[in-house]
Coordinates of C-alpha atoms in Angstrom, one line a residue:
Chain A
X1 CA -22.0 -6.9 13.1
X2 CA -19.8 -9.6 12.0
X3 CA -20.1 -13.4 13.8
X4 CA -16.7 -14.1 15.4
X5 CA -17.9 -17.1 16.7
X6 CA -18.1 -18.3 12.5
X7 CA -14.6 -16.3 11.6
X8 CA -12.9 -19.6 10.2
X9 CA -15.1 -20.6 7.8
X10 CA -13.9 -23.6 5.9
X11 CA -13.0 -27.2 6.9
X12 CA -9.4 -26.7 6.1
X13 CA -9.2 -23.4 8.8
X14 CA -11.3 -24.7 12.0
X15 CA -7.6 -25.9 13.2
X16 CA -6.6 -23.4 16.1
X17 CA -2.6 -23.5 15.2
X18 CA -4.0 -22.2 11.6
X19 CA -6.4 -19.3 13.3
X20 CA -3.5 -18.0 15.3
X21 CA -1.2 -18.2 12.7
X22 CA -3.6 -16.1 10.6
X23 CA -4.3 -13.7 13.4
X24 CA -0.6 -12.7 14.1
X25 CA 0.1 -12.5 10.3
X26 CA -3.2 -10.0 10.1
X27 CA -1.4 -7.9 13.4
X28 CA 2.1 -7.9 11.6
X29 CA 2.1 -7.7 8.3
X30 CA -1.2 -5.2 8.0
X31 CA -2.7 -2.5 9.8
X32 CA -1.8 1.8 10.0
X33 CA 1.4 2.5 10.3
X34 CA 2.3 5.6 11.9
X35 CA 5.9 7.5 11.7
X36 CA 7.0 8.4 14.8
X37 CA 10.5 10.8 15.7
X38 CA 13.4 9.8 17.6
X39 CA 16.3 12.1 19.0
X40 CA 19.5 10.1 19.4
X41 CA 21.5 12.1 22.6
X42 CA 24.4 11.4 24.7
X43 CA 25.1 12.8 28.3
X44 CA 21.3 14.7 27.6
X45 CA 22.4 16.6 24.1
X46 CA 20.4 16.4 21.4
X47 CA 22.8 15.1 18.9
X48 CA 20.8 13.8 15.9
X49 CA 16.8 14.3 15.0
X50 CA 15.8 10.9 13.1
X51 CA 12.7 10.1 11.5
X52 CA 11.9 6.9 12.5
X53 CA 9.7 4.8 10.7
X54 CA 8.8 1.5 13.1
X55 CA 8.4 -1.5 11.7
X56 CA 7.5 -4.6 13.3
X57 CA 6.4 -7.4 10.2
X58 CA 6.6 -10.7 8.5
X59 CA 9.3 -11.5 6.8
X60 CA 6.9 -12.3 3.7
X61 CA 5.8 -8.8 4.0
X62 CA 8.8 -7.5 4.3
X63 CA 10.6 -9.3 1.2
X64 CA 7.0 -8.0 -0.6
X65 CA 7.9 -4.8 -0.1
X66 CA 11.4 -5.3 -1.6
X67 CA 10.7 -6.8 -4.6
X68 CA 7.8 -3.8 -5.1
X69 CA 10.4 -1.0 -4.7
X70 CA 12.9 -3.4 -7.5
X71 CA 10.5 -3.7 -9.8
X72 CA 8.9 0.4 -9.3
Chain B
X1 CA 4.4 8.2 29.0
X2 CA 3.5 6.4 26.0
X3 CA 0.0 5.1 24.4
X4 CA 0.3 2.1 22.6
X5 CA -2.2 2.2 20.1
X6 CA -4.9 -0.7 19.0
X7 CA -7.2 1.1 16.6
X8 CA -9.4 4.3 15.2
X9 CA -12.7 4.1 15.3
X10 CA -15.4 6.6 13.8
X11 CA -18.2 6.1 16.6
X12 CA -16.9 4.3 20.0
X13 CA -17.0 6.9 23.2
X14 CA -16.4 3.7 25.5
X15 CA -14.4 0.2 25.8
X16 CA -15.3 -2.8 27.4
X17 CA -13.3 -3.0 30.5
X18 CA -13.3 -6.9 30.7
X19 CA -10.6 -6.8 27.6
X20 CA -6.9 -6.2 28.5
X21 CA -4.5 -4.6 26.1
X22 CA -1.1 -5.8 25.6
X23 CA 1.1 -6.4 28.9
X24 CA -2.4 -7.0 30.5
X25 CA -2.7 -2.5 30.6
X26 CA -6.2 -2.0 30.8
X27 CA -7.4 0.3 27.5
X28 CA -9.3 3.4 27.4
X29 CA -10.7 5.7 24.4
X30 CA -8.8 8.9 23.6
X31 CA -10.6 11.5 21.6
X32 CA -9.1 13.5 19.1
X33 CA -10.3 15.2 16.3
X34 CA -13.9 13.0 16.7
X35 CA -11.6 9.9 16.4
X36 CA -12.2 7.8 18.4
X37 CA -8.5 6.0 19.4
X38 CA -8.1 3.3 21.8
X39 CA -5.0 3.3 23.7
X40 CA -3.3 2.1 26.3
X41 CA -0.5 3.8 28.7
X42 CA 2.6 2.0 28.3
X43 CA 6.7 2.6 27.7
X44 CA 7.5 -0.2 25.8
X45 CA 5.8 -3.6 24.4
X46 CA 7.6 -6.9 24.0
X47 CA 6.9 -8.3 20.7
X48 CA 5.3 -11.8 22.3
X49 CA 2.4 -13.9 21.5
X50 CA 0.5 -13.1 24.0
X51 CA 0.6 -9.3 23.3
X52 CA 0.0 -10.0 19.6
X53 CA -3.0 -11.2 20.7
X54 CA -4.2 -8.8 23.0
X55 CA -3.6 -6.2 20.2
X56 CA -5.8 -8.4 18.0
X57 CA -8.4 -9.1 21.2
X58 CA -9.2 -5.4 21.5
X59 CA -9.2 -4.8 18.1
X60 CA -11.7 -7.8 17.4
X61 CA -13.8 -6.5 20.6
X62 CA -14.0 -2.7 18.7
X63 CA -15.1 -4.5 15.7
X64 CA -18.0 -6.3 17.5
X65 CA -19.5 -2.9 17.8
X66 CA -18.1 -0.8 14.7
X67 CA -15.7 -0.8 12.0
X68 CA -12.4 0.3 13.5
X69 CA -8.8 0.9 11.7
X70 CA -6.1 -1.3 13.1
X71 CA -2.8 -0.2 13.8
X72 CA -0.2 -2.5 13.0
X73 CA 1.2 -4.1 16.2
X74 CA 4.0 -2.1 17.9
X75 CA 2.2 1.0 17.4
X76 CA 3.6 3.3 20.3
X77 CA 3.4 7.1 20.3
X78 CA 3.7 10.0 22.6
X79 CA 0.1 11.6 22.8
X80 CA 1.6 14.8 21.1
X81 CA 3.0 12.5 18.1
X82 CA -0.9 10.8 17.9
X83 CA -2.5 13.7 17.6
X84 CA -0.4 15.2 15.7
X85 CA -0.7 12.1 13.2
X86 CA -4.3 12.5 13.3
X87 CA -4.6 16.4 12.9
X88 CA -2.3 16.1 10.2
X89 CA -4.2 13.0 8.0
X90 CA -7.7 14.2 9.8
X91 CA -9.5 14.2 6.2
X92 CA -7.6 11.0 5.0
X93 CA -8.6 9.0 7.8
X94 CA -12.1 10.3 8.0
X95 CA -13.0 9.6 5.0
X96 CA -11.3 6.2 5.1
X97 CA -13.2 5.2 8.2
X98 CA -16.3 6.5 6.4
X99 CA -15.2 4.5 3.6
X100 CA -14.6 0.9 5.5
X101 CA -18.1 1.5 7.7
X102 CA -20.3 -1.8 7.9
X103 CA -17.5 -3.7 5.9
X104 CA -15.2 -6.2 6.7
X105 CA -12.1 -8.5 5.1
X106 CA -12.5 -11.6 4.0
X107 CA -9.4 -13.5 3.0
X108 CA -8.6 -16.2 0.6
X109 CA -5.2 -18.3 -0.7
X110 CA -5.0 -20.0 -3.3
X111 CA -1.8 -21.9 -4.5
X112 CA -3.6 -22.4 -8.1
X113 CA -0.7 -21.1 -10.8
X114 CA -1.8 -20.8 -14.1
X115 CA -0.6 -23.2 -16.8
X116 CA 2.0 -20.7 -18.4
X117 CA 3.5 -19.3 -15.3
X118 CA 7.0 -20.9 -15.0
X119 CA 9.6 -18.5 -16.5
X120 CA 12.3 -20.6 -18.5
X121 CA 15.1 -22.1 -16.5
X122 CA 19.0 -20.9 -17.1
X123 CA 20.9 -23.5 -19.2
X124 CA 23.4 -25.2 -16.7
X125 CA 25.9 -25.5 -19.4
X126 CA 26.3 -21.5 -20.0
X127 CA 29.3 -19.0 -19.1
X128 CA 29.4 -17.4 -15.8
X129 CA 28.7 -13.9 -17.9
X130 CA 25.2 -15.9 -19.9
X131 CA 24.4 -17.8 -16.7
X132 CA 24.0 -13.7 -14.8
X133 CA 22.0 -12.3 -18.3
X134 CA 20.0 -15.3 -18.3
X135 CA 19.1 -15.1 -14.7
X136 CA 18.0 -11.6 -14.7
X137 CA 15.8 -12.1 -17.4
X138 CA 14.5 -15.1 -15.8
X139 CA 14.0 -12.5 -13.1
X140 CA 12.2 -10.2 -15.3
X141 CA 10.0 -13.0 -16.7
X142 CA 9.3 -14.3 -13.4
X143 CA 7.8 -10.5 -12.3
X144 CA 5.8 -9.8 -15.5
X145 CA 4.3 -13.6 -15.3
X146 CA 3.6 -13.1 -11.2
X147 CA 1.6 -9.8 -12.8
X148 CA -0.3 -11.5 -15.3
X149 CA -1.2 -14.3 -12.8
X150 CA -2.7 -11.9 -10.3
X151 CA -4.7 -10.1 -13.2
X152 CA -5.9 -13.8 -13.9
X153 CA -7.1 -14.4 -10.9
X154 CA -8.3 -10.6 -10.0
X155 CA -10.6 -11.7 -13.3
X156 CA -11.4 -14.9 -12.1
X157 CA -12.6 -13.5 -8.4
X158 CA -14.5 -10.2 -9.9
X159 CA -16.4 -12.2 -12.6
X160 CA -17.3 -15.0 -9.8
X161 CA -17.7 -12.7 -6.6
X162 CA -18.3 -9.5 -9.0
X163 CA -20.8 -6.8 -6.9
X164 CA -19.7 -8.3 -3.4
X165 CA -16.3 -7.1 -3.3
X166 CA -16.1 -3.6 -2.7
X167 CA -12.0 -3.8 -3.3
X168 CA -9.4 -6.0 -3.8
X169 CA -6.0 -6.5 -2.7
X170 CA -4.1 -9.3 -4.0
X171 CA -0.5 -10.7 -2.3
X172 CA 2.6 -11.0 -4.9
X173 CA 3.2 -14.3 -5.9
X174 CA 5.7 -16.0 -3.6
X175 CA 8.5 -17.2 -5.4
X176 CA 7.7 -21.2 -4.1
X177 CA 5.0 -22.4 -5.7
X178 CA 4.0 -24.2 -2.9
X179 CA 3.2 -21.2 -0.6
X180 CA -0.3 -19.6 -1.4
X181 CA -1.3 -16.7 -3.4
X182 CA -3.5 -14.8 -0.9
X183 CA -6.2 -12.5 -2.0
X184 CA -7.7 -10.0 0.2
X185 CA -11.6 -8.4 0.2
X186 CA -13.5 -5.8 1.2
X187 CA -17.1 -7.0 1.7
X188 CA -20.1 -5.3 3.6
X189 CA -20.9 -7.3 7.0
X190 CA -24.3 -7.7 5.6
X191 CA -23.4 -9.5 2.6
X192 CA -21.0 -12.0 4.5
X193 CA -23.1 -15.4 4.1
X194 CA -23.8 -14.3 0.3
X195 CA -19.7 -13.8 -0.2
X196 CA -19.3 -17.6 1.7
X197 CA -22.0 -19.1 -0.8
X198 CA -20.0 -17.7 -3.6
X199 CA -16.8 -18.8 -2.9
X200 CA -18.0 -22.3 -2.1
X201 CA -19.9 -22.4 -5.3
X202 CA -16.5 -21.1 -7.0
X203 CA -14.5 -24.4 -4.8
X204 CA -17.2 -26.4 -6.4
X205 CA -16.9 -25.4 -9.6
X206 CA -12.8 -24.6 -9.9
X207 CA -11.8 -27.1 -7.1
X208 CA -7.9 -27.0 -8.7
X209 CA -8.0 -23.3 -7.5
X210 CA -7.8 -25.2 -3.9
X211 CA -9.4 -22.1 -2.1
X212 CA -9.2 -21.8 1.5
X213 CA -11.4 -18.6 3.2
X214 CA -11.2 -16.8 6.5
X215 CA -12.9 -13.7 7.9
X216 CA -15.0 -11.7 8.9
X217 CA -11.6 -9.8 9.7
X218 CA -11.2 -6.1 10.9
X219 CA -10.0 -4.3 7.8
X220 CA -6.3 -4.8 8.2
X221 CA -5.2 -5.0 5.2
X222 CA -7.5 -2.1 3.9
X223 CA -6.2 0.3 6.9
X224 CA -3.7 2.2 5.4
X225 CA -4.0 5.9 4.1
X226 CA -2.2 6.2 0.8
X227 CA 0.3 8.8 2.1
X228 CA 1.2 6.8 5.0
X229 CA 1.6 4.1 2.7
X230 CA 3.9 5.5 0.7
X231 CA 6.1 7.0 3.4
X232 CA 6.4 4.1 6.0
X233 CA 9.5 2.8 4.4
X234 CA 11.3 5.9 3.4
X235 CA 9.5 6.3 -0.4
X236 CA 8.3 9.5 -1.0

């Protein structure tokens, strides 16, 4: 199984404000995403059925995926 | 109630108790289709540090003991919507989490840019109606350059690092040069010191490519089934 206790490996990276940075960047801008359904009511009727894609990301990640659907 | 959900895992029928999910809920391994998902109950989750890193805590605790498949943080879902997910892409994400088994990510940047990378800059002294042409092809330029540059250095990293990366993912070139290039890979946990000696060997060699590595990391960046993929911003 992998060594945690070796995950930064390089000079440059055994800096903790670099390791968290790195670990919220992996939490937010990768991982599954799954689609999840919302239905938007008022005074409990079902007005609208949306598909609701979540998203929580980086802003990097988020203009990457811009410029990909541009340039598609 | 809601789960919030860390991660799938092929093989995990319990958790260790001594790590606390996000909002300090204690997690717990829901079985559905022999996936293995760890949850935890909860309405909401606020989008803090500290829950960003519990999500990564349990995550990294599942990968101690097996190769899981990370949700993306913020993952919450009715238990009808989870399994629903996983009946649905049952085949997709077996054979993704047979696929990622005994691997893990290893990540590199790189803020090298090649020597012909710089698309030409407009001409200050041009109409309005030039300045908007030129600007867009600059544009155009820029993208098909950013291409060739990640083929350049998807060369450079498969003839240097060649049978240890099992696949590939490389960032698009920011538009500052000065932010990195990073380059994601797929390498089995075994073959982790051999993928370190490489890349130092490759600093040693090409030390303009200023590479900087991290990992082991659960496969984030290798998580996602292609249909999911595709659909989790609205493109068919």
């Amino acid at each position: 199984m992998p060594d945690f206790d070796q995950m930064i490996v390089s000079e440059e990276w055994e800096n903790t404000d670099v390791s968290l940075l790195e670990t919220l960047d992996h939490v937010l801008s990768r991982g599954l995403v799954i689609a999840g359904e919302i239905t938007i009511s008022v005074a409990d009727i079902d007005l609208i059925f949306v598909g609701l894609n979540v998203l929580v990301s980086s802003v990097e990640t988020a203009h990457e995926v811009l410029r990909k659907r541009e340039t598609e | 109630m809601k789960l919030y959900c860390y991660c799938l895992c092929a093989d995990l029928d319990t958790f260790d108790n001594s790590v606390s999910g996000v909002s300090g809920a204690p997690v717990r391994v829901l079985r559905i289709e022999e996936i293995s998902v760890l949850v935890s109950d909860c309405e909401t989750v606020a989008a803090t540090r500290e829950n960003m890193l519990a999500h990564a805590a349990v995550v990294r605790s599942a990968f101690t003991r097996t190769t899981p498949l990370p949700f993306r943080f913020g993952t919450l879902a009715t238990e009808q919507q989870l399994r629903s997910f996983i009946t649905t892409n049952k085949r997709a994400l077996a054979n993704k989490l047979a696929y990622l088994r005994g691997c893990v990510e290893m990540d590199l940047k790189t803020t090298w840019q090649s020597s012909n990378s710089s698309p030409p800059k407009p001409n200050p002294a041009s109409g309005p109606g030039t300045a908007f042409l030129m600007e867009k092809r600059r544009e155009l330029l820029g993208d098909e350059q950013a291409a060739a540059h990640r083929a350049e250095l998807s060369d450079l990293f498969r003839a240097e690092l060649g049978s240890l990366i099992k696949e590939e993912k490389i960032g698009l070139q920011p538009p500052e040069k000065t932010v990195p290039i990073k380059v994601f890979h797929l390498v089995e946990s075994a073959r982790i010191q051999e993928y370190r000696d490489k890349v130092q060997e490759l600093r040693e060699k090409r030390p303009e490519l200023q590479l900087e590595v991290s990992g082991p990391w659960p496969p984030y960046s290798f998580a996602n089934i292609e249909l999911e993929f595709g659909s989790q911003f609205g493109v068919s």
